[in-house]
Amino acid sequence: MHCRSCHDCTARGFAICAALDETELRELAQLSRHVRFESGATVFAQANIATSFFSVHAGTLRLYKLLPDSRRQIVGFALPGDFLGLPGLPHHEFSADAVGRVTLCQFPKESFATFAEKRPQLLRRMVELAGHELARAQEHMVLLGRRSAEEKIASFLIGWRDRLSGIGRGGEILPLPMKRLDIADHLGLTIETVSRTFSKLERDGVIQIFASGVVLLDTPRAEALSAGVS
Amino acid sequence: MHCRSCHDCTARGFAICAALDETELRELAQLSRHVRFESGATVFAQANIATSFFSVHAGTLRLYKLLPDSRRQIVGFALPGDFLGLPGLPHHEFSADAVGRVTLCQFPKESFATFAEKRPQLLRRMVELAGHELARAQEHMVLLGRRSAEEKIASFLIGWRDRLSGIGRGGEILPLPMKRLDIADHLGLTIETVSRTFSKLERDGVIQIFASGVVLLDTPRAEALSAGVS
DNA sequence: TCCGGCGATTGATCTGCATCAACAACATCT
DNA sequence: AGATGTTGTTGATGCAGATCAATCGCCGGA
């Protein structure tokens, strides 16, 4: 399960590495090391000093912020190709832990910064990735602030489907590796409301629920709910 | 009210311009033009093709997304020094309009991209700004998903105070140029709940309400609410 | 001065989702 | 097989905030 070279990396196409040529790729590989985390393990924690950046190689992570009284908001899920860490901010802004087994490329912060400094291509790619991330965050604000439970669930399913197909993981069944509680904390709902809403969507023939995920039976209906045309 | 040179620009210190030397600044000024919008005017609209980037010079803008049925989520307010527009995304992801009178520096997208391409300093600054923006967006997700109305209002006031003082606009009275409806659409509430919550905070001696803004009377209490220690 | 409109406030009522509670479906261990 | 823990589902009830509605203050225009 260890990746011996960047050349045949499955995340190569969508990660920041896409901005690099063969030589640079080898150079960057020198700085990096592969790390693996088992299900539930914490990769880094909010407010800790960030000493590394990461690029997700395989698996899913939940990224979340906690309030002092332990309310939790999952600000996003990270998938292969996603970059974790923000240049210019000394601390981690959120915690990250593994949903199922995860592998990552780890880059020491300073050496990565030095490497990136003189490579406008890479910097542009990073601006671009940050921009996409920001756009997703803003879309999620609409969801959290202005949508009903049913729209939230439908939106989440459609968005998750699109992200997976964007990294070549589309398929008939939509895998949901995270737990109901994770979905609830991502959508600003409780676990009971998530469960009830899944059940309602199944009763209405929009989805079919399996242990490992769901199948979208009535995609147009789900997309309409997701778009907010209820 | 027209800014004749970047040299004495009041937003110079916090805008992307901070990453440039005198020569580059003059060169960038060649590409830019100053534009002004009256209160309520739309600077650009969601889903339109983005032909320009902007840097806010003076005033406040509301940045928002609309659902088809006209529900609105204000994803943020832009202040002097903020950069509007995301390289790598062809369309505007949100609409922006002026809250009160606003002046901006406008940069044609391609010429700005060409200018930035070979200036790693500027690119790094943009990554940094995007990172800060992203961190703010994530903090706002916590607010939208996991906080009570009272915490939302307190959080908003404290956050607004901090942003203003960050650009040298701190003061006894905290100006709120936006309307109650804007605040409601920013915090995922209704106008009535915003009004009631302001009233409650005033009754409790936390704030004092004026036409133009509020004064924080019990800052520690407001900060506690804002932190979620209710 | 009166009128009309806009924004803000306040009150009465309703409702979507949270909360509280029980239970079911499975997996893991002894 | 039985005991125990974990995750998910479903039902009953409560409440924070939405909705509906009235009123107020203020400003600008006739």
Coordinates of C-alpha atoms (C1' of nucleotides) in Angstrom, one line a residue:
Chain A
M1 CA 0.0 0.0 0.0
H2 CA 3.0 2.2 -0.2
C3 CA 3.4 4.5 -3.3
R4 CA 7.0 4.1 -4.6
S5 CA 7.0 7.0 -7.1
C6 CA 4.9 10.0 -8.0
H7 CA 5.0 9.0 -11.6
D8 CA 2.2 6.5 -11.3
C9 CA 0.3 8.3 -8.5
T10 CA -3.4 7.9 -8.8
A11 CA -4.0 11.4 -7.5
R12 CA -1.4 12.9 -9.8
G13 CA -3.9 14.4 -12.2
F14 CA -5.9 16.5 -9.8
A15 CA -3.4 17.3 -7.0
I16 CA -1.0 20.3 -7.0
C17 CA 1.5 18.0 -8.7
A18 CA -0.4 18.5 -11.9
A19 CA 1.4 21.9 -12.2
L20 CA 4.8 20.3 -12.2
D21 CA 7.0 18.8 -14.9
E22 CA 8.9 15.5 -14.4
T23 CA 12.1 17.1 -13.0
E24 CA 10.2 19.2 -10.5
L25 CA 8.1 16.3 -9.5
R26 CA 11.2 14.3 -8.6
E27 CA 12.5 17.2 -6.7
L28 CA 9.3 17.7 -4.8
A29 CA 9.2 13.9 -4.1
Q30 CA 12.5 14.4 -2.3
L31 CA 10.9 16.7 0.2
S32 CA 7.8 14.6 0.8
R33 CA 7.1 11.4 2.7
H34 CA 4.1 9.2 2.5
V35 CA 2.1 8.7 5.7
R36 CA -0.8 6.5 6.5
F37 CA -3.6 6.9 9.1
E38 CA -6.0 4.3 10.3
S39 CA -9.8 4.9 10.5
G40 CA -10.5 7.6 13.1
A41 CA -6.9 8.8 13.5
T42 CA -6.3 12.5 13.8
V43 CA -3.9 13.9 11.2
F44 CA -3.7 17.3 12.8
A45 CA -5.7 19.4 15.2
Q46 CA -7.2 22.8 15.1
A47 CA -5.0 25.6 16.6
N48 CA -1.9 23.5 16.6
I49 CA 1.1 24.9 14.9
A50 CA 1.2 23.8 11.3
T51 CA 4.5 22.2 10.5
S52 CA 3.5 20.4 7.3
F53 CA 1.3 20.6 4.3
F54 CA -0.4 17.5 3.0
S55 CA -1.8 16.3 -0.3
V56 CA -4.4 13.6 0.0
H57 CA -3.3 10.4 -1.9
A58 CA -6.1 8.0 -1.0
G59 CA -9.1 7.9 1.3
T60 CA -11.4 10.5 2.9
L61 CA -10.8 12.9 5.7
R62 CA -13.3 15.0 7.7
L63 CA -12.2 18.5 8.4
Y64 CA -14.0 20.1 11.3
K65 CA -14.0 22.9 13.9
L66 CA -15.1 22.5 17.5
L67 CA -16.8 25.0 19.8
P68 CA -15.7 25.0 23.5
D69 CA -18.8 23.1 24.5
S70 CA -18.1 20.5 21.9
R71 CA -20.5 21.4 19.2
R72 CA -18.9 20.4 16.0
Q73 CA -19.1 21.7 12.4
I74 CA -17.5 19.7 9.7
V75 CA -16.3 22.3 7.2
G76 CA -15.7 19.8 4.5
F77 CA -14.5 16.3 3.5
A78 CA -11.1 16.0 1.8
L79 CA -10.6 13.5 -1.1
P80 CA -7.6 12.4 -3.2
G81 CA -5.9 15.4 -4.8
D82 CA -7.0 17.9 -2.1
F83 CA -4.3 20.0 -0.5
L84 CA -4.4 20.6 3.2
G85 CA -2.7 23.6 4.8
L86 CA -2.7 27.3 4.2
P87 CA 0.5 29.2 3.5
G88 CA 0.5 32.4 5.5
L89 CA -1.4 31.0 8.5
P90 CA 0.8 29.6 11.3
H91 CA -1.8 27.4 12.9
H92 CA -4.2 24.8 11.6
E93 CA -7.6 26.4 11.2
F94 CA -9.4 23.1 11.7
S95 CA -8.8 19.5 12.7
A96 CA -8.6 16.7 10.3
D97 CA -9.1 13.0 10.8
A98 CA -9.3 9.9 8.8
V99 CA -12.7 8.5 7.6
G100 CA -11.5 5.0 6.9
R101 CA -7.9 4.4 6.0
V102 CA -6.1 7.3 4.5
T103 CA -2.7 7.9 2.8
L104 CA -1.2 11.3 2.3
C105 CA 2.0 13.0 1.0
Q106 CA 3.5 15.1 3.7
F107 CA 5.6 18.2 3.0
P108 CA 7.5 20.1 5.7
K109 CA 6.2 23.6 5.6
E110 CA 9.4 25.5 5.1
S111 CA 11.0 23.3 2.5
F112 CA 7.7 23.3 0.5
A113 CA 7.5 27.1 0.8
T114 CA 11.1 27.4 -0.5
F115 CA 10.3 25.0 -3.3
A116 CA 7.1 26.9 -4.3
E117 CA 8.7 30.3 -4.0
K118 CA 10.3 30.4 -7.4
R119 CA 7.7 28.4 -9.3
P120 CA 4.9 30.6 -10.5
Q121 CA 3.2 27.7 -12.1
L122 CA 2.8 26.0 -8.8
L123 CA 1.7 29.2 -7.0
R124 CA -0.9 29.8 -9.7
R125 CA -2.2 26.3 -9.2
M126 CA -2.4 26.9 -5.5
V127 CA -4.4 30.1 -6.0
E128 CA -6.7 28.1 -8.3
L129 CA -7.2 25.3 -5.8
A130 CA -7.8 27.9 -3.0
G131 CA -10.3 29.6 -5.3
H132 CA -12.2 26.3 -5.9
E133 CA -12.2 25.6 -2.2
L134 CA -13.5 29.1 -1.5
A135 CA -16.3 28.7 -4.0
R136 CA -17.3 25.4 -2.4
A137 CA -17.3 27.0 1.0
Q138 CA -19.6 29.8 -0.2
E139 CA -21.9 27.3 -1.7
H140 CA -22.0 25.5 1.6
M141 CA -22.9 28.7 3.4
V142 CA -26.0 29.0 1.3
L143 CA -26.8 25.4 2.2
L144 CA -26.3 26.0 5.9
G145 CA -28.0 29.4 6.1
R146 CA -30.9 29.1 3.7
R147 CA -32.0 25.5 3.0
S148 CA -34.4 23.0 4.5
A149 CA -33.3 19.6 5.8
E150 CA -34.5 17.8 2.7
E151 CA -32.6 20.2 0.4
K152 CA -29.5 19.9 2.5
I153 CA -29.4 16.1 2.2
A154 CA -30.2 16.2 -1.5
S155 CA -27.6 18.9 -2.1
F156 CA -25.0 16.9 -0.1
L157 CA -25.7 13.8 -2.1
I158 CA -25.5 15.5 -5.5
G159 CA -22.4 17.5 -4.5
W160 CA -20.7 14.3 -3.2
R161 CA -21.6 12.5 -6.4
D162 CA -20.1 15.3 -8.5
R163 CA -16.9 15.4 -6.5
L164 CA -16.4 11.6 -6.8
S165 CA -17.0 11.6 -10.5
G166 CA -14.6 14.5 -10.8
I167 CA -11.8 12.2 -9.5
G168 CA -12.9 9.2 -11.6
R169 CA -14.8 7.5 -8.8
G170 CA -18.3 7.8 -10.2
G171 CA -20.5 4.8 -10.2
E172 CA -24.0 3.4 -9.8
I173 CA -23.8 3.2 -6.1
L174 CA -22.8 6.4 -4.3
P175 CA -20.5 5.3 -1.4
L176 CA -20.9 7.2 1.9
P177 CA -17.9 6.3 4.0
M178 CA -18.7 8.8 6.7
K179 CA -21.2 8.2 9.5
R180 CA -24.7 9.8 9.9
L181 CA -23.2 11.9 12.7
D182 CA -20.6 13.3 10.3
I183 CA -23.2 14.1 7.8
A184 CA -25.3 15.8 10.5
D185 CA -22.4 17.9 11.7
H186 CA -21.6 18.8 8.1
L187 CA -25.1 20.0 7.2
G188 CA -26.0 21.7 10.5
L189 CA -28.6 19.1 11.5
T190 CA -28.9 16.4 14.1
I191 CA -28.3 12.7 13.5
E192 CA -32.1 12.0 13.9
T193 CA -33.1 14.5 11.3
V194 CA -30.5 13.1 8.8
S195 CA -31.8 9.6 9.4
R196 CA -35.5 10.7 9.0
T197 CA -34.7 12.6 5.9
F198 CA -32.9 9.7 4.3
S199 CA -35.9 7.6 5.1
K200 CA -38.3 10.1 3.6
L201 CA -36.2 10.3 0.4
E202 CA -36.3 6.5 0.2
R203 CA -40.0 6.4 0.8
D204 CA -40.5 9.0 -2.0
G205 CA -38.4 6.8 -4.4
V206 CA -35.6 9.4 -4.7
I207 CA -32.9 7.1 -3.3
Q208 CA -32.3 3.6 -2.1
I209 CA -30.3 3.1 1.1
F210 CA -27.5 0.5 1.5
A211 CA -25.1 0.0 4.3
S212 CA -22.2 1.4 2.2
G213 CA -24.0 4.2 0.6
V214 CA -27.0 5.1 -1.6
V215 CA -28.3 4.7 -5.1
L216 CA -29.9 7.7 -6.8
L217 CA -33.1 6.4 -8.3
D218 CA -34.7 9.7 -9.2
T219 CA -31.7 11.9 -10.1
P220 CA -33.8 14.7 -11.6
R221 CA -35.8 15.0 -8.5
A222 CA -32.7 15.0 -6.3
E223 CA -31.1 17.6 -8.5
A224 CA -34.2 19.8 -8.3
L225 CA -34.1 19.6 -4.5
S226 CA -30.4 20.3 -4.6
A227 CA -30.9 23.4 -6.8
G228 CA -33.5 24.7 -4.4
V229 CA -36.5 24.5 -6.8
S230 CA -38.4 22.3 -4.4
Chain B
M1 CA -13.2 61.6 -4.2
H2 CA -10.9 60.4 -7.0
C3 CA -7.6 58.7 -6.1
R4 CA -4.9 60.2 -8.3
S5 CA -2.1 57.8 -7.5
C6 CA -1.5 54.5 -5.7
H7 CA 1.2 56.0 -3.7
D8 CA -1.0 57.6 -1.1
C9 CA -3.8 55.1 -1.4
T10 CA -5.5 54.5 2.0
A11 CA -6.0 50.8 1.3
R12 CA -2.4 50.3 0.1
G13 CA -1.2 48.6 3.3
F14 CA -3.7 45.7 3.3
A15 CA -4.5 45.3 -0.4
I16 CA -2.6 43.0 -2.8
C17 CA -0.6 46.1 -3.7
A18 CA 1.3 45.5 -0.4
A19 CA 3.3 42.8 -2.2
L20 CA 4.6 45.2 -4.9
D21 CA 7.5 47.7 -5.0
E22 CA 7.2 51.2 -6.4
T23 CA 8.0 50.3 -10.0
E24 CA 5.6 47.4 -10.1
L25 CA 3.0 49.6 -8.4
R26 CA 3.2 52.1 -11.2
E27 CA 3.0 49.4 -13.8
L28 CA -0.1 47.9 -12.2
A29 CA -1.6 51.3 -11.9
Q30 CA -1.3 51.5 -15.7
L31 CA -3.6 48.5 -16.0
S32 CA -6.2 49.7 -13.5
R33 CA -8.9 52.2 -13.5
H34 CA -10.9 53.6 -10.6
V35 CA -14.6 53.1 -10.6
R36 CA -17.3 54.3 -8.3
F37 CA -20.7 52.9 -7.5
E38 CA -23.6 54.5 -5.7
S39 CA -25.5 52.9 -2.8
G40 CA -27.2 49.7 -3.9
A41 CA -25.6 49.5 -7.3
T42 CA -24.5 46.1 -8.6
V43 CA -20.8 45.8 -9.3
F44 CA -21.1 42.3 -10.9
A45 CA -23.6 39.5 -10.8
Q46 CA -23.4 35.8 -10.0
A47 CA -22.8 33.5 -13.0
N48 CA -21.9 36.3 -15.3
I49 CA -18.5 35.9 -17.0
A50 CA -15.8 37.6 -15.0
T51 CA -13.9 40.1 -17.1
S52 CA -12.3 42.0 -14.3
F53 CA -10.8 41.7 -10.9
F54 CA -11.4 44.3 -8.3
S55 CA -9.6 45.6 -5.2
V56 CA -11.8 47.6 -2.8
H57 CA -10.6 51.1 -2.2
A58 CA -13.3 52.6 -0.1
G59 CA -16.7 51.6 1.2
T60 CA -18.5 48.3 1.9
L61 CA -19.9 45.7 -0.5
R62 CA -22.3 42.8 0.2
L63 CA -21.4 39.6 -1.6
Y64 CA -24.3 37.2 -2.0
K65 CA -25.7 34.2 -3.7
L66 CA -29.4 33.8 -4.6
L67 CA -31.5 30.6 -4.9
P68 CA -34.0 30.4 -7.7
D69 CA -36.9 31.2 -5.4
S70 CA -35.0 34.3 -4.2
R71 CA -33.8 33.2 -0.9
R72 CA -30.5 35.0 -0.4
Q73 CA -27.3 34.2 1.5
I74 CA -24.8 37.0 2.0
V75 CA -21.5 35.1 2.0
G76 CA -19.5 38.1 3.2
F77 CA -19.0 41.8 3.2
A78 CA -16.0 43.3 1.4
L79 CA -14.0 46.1 2.9
P80 CA -11.1 48.3 1.7
G81 CA -8.2 46.1 0.8
D82 CA -10.3 43.1 -0.1
F83 CA -9.7 41.5 -3.5
L84 CA -12.7 40.4 -5.6
G85 CA -12.4 37.7 -8.3
L86 CA -10.9 34.3 -8.5
P87 CA -8.3 33.3 -11.0
G88 CA -9.2 30.0 -12.5
L89 CA -12.9 30.4 -12.4
P90 CA -14.5 31.9 -15.5
H91 CA -17.7 33.1 -13.9
H92 CA -18.5 35.2 -10.9
E93 CA -19.4 32.9 -8.0
F94 CA -21.6 35.5 -6.3
S95 CA -23.1 38.9 -6.9
A96 CA -21.6 42.0 -5.3
D97 CA -23.3 45.3 -4.7
A98 CA -22.5 48.5 -2.9
V99 CA -23.6 49.2 0.6
G100 CA -23.3 53.0 0.6
R101 CA -20.9 54.6 -1.9
V102 CA -18.0 52.5 -3.0
T103 CA -14.8 53.0 -5.0
L104 CA -12.8 50.2 -6.5
C105 CA -9.7 49.6 -8.5
Q106 CA -10.7 47.6 -11.6
F107 CA -8.2 45.3 -13.4
P108 CA -8.9 43.6 -16.7
K109 CA -8.6 39.9 -16.0
E110 CA -6.1 38.9 -18.7
S111 CA -3.8 41.8 -18.3
F112 CA -3.8 41.3 -14.5
A113 CA -3.1 37.6 -15.1
T114 CA -0.2 38.4 -17.4
F115 CA 1.2 40.9 -14.9
A116 CA 0.9 38.4 -12.0
E117 CA 2.2 35.5 -13.9
K118 CA 5.9 36.3 -13.4
R119 CA 5.7 37.8 -10.0
P120 CA 5.8 35.1 -7.3
Q121 CA 5.6 37.8 -4.6
L122 CA 2.2 38.8 -5.8
L123 CA 1.1 35.2 -6.3
R124 CA 2.1 34.3 -2.8
R125 CA 0.2 37.3 -1.5
M126 CA -2.9 36.1 -3.4
V127 CA -2.5 32.6 -2.0
E128 CA -2.3 34.2 1.4
L129 CA -5.4 36.4 0.9
A130 CA -7.3 33.4 -0.4
G131 CA -6.3 31.5 2.7
H132 CA -7.5 34.2 5.0
E133 CA -10.7 34.3 3.1
L134 CA -11.1 30.6 3.3
A135 CA -10.5 30.6 7.0
R136 CA -13.1 33.3 7.5
A137 CA -15.6 31.3 5.4
Q138 CA -15.0 28.2 7.5
E139 CA -15.5 30.2 10.7
H140 CA -18.8 31.4 9.2
M141 CA -19.9 27.8 8.5
V142 CA -19.6 27.1 12.2
L143 CA -21.7 30.2 12.9
L144 CA -24.4 29.2 10.4
G145 CA -24.5 25.5 11.2
R146 CA -24.0 25.4 15.0
R147 CA -24.9 28.6 16.8
S148 CA -27.9 30.2 18.3
A149 CA -29.4 33.5 17.1
E150 CA -27.8 35.4 20.1
E151 CA -24.4 33.9 19.4
K152 CA -24.7 34.7 15.7
I153 CA -25.3 38.4 16.4
A154 CA -22.6 38.6 19.0
S155 CA -20.2 36.8 16.7
F156 CA -21.0 39.1 13.9
L157 CA -20.5 42.2 15.9
I158 CA -17.2 41.0 17.3
G159 CA -16.0 39.9 13.9
W160 CA -17.0 43.1 12.3
R161 CA -15.3 45.1 15.0
D162 CA -12.1 43.1 14.5
R163 CA -12.1 43.6 10.7
L164 CA -12.6 47.3 11.0
S165 CA -9.9 47.7 13.6
G166 CA -7.6 45.6 11.3
I167 CA -7.9 48.3 8.6
G168 CA -7.5 51.1 11.0
R169 CA -11.2 51.9 11.4
G170 CA -11.7 50.9 15.0
G171 CA -13.6 53.3 17.3
E172 CA -16.0 53.7 20.2
I173 CA -19.0 53.3 18.0
L174 CA -19.2 50.3 15.7
P175 CA -20.7 51.5 12.4
L176 CA -23.2 49.1 10.7
P177 CA -23.7 50.5 7.2
M178 CA -25.7 47.5 6.1
K179 CA -29.4 47.1 6.8
R180 CA -31.0 44.6 9.2
L181 CA -32.1 42.5 6.2
D182 CA -28.5 42.2 5.1
I183 CA -27.4 41.1 8.6
A184 CA -30.3 38.5 8.6
D185 CA -29.3 37.1 5.2
H186 CA -25.7 37.0 6.3
L187 CA -26.4 35.1 9.5
G188 CA -29.1 32.7 8.3
L189 CA -31.9 34.5 10.3
T190 CA -35.0 36.6 9.6
I191 CA -35.1 40.3 9.9
E192 CA -37.4 40.0 12.9
T193 CA -35.1 37.7 14.8
V194 CA -32.2 40.0 14.1
S195 CA -34.2 42.9 15.5
R196 CA -35.4 41.0 18.5
T197 CA -31.9 39.8 19.3
F198 CA -30.4 43.3 19.0
S199 CA -33.2 44.5 21.4
K200 CA -32.4 41.7 23.8
L201 CA -28.7 42.5 23.8
E202 CA -29.5 46.1 24.5
R203 CA -31.9 45.2 27.3
D204 CA -29.2 43.0 28.8
G205 CA -26.7 45.9 28.7
V206 CA -24.4 44.3 26.2
I207 CA -24.8 46.9 23.5
Q208 CA -26.4 50.2 22.9
I209 CA -28.1 50.7 19.6
F210 CA -27.8 53.9 17.4
A211 CA -29.1 54.6 14.0
S212 CA -25.6 54.3 12.5
G213 CA -24.4 51.4 14.5
V214 CA -23.9 50.0 18.0
V215 CA -21.6 50.6 21.0
L216 CA -20.3 47.6 22.8
L217 CA -21.0 48.2 26.5
D218 CA -20.1 44.8 27.8
T219 CA -17.4 43.6 25.5
P220 CA -16.3 40.6 27.6
R221 CA -19.9 39.3 27.6
A222 CA -20.1 39.8 23.8
E223 CA -16.9 38.1 23.3
A224 CA -18.0 35.2 25.5
L225 CA -21.2 34.8 23.4
S226 CA -19.1 35.1 20.3
A227 CA -16.7 32.3 21.4
G228 CA -19.7 30.1 22.1
V229 CA -19.2 29.9 25.9
S230 CA -22.8 31.1 26.4
Chain C
dT1 C1' -48.0 70.5 7.3
dC2 C1' -49.5 66.3 5.7
dC3 C1' -48.7 62.2 3.2
dG4 C1' -46.3 58.0 1.7
dG5 C1' -42.7 54.9 1.9
dC6 C1' -39.0 52.5 4.0
dG7 C1' -36.7 50.4 7.8
dA8 C1' -37.0 48.8 12.4
dT9 C1' -39.4 47.1 16.2
dT10 C1' -42.8 44.3 18.7
dG11 C1' -46.6 41.0 19.4
dA12 C1' -49.2 36.6 18.4
dT13 C1' -49.0 32.3 16.5
dC14 C1' -47.1 28.4 13.9
dT15 C1' -43.8 24.9 12.6
dG16 C1' -39.4 22.5 11.3
dC17 C1' -36.2 20.6 13.5
dA18 C1' -34.1 19.5 18.1
dT19 C1' -34.5 16.9 22.0
dC20 C1' -35.7 12.9 24.7
dA21 C1' -36.5 8.1 24.6
dA22 C1' -36.9 3.5 23.0
dC23 C1' -35.6 0.0 20.1
dA24 C1' -33.5 -2.5 16.0
dA25 C1' -29.7 -4.2 13.3
dC26 C1' -25.1 -5.8 13.4
dA27 C1' -20.5 -6.6 14.7
dT28 C1' -17.2 -8.2 18.1
dC29 C1' -15.9 -10.5 22.1
dT30 C1' -16.2 -14.2 25.6
Chain D
dA1 C1' -25.0 -18.7 21.9
dG2 C1' -25.2 -14.9 24.8
dA3 C1' -23.4 -10.3 26.3
dT4 C1' -22.0 -5.8 25.0
dG5 C1' -21.0 -1.9 22.1
dT6 C1' -21.8 0.8 18.0
dT7 C1' -24.7 2.8 14.5
dG8 C1' -29.1 3.8 12.7
dT9 C1' -34.1 4.2 12.8
dT10 C1' -38.5 5.7 14.6
dG11 C1' -41.8 7.9 17.8
dA12 C1' -43.4 11.6 21.2
dT13 C1' -42.8 16.1 22.8
dG14 C1' -40.7 20.8 23.1
dC15 C1' -38.9 25.0 21.7
dA16 C1' -36.1 28.5 18.9
dG17 C1' -36.8 30.9 15.4
dA18 C1' -40.1 31.6 11.3
dT19 C1' -44.2 33.6 9.8
dC20 C1' -48.0 36.7 9.9
dA21 C1' -49.4 41.2 11.3
dA22 C1' -49.6 45.7 13.4
dT23 C1' -47.3 49.9 14.7
dC24 C1' -43.7 53.3 15.1
dG25 C1' -40.1 56.6 13.7
dC26 C1' -38.0 59.0 10.2
dC27 C1' -37.2 61.3 6.0
dG28 C1' -38.3 63.5 1.7
dG29 C1' -41.6 65.3 -1.5
dA30 C1' -46.0 67.7 -2.6

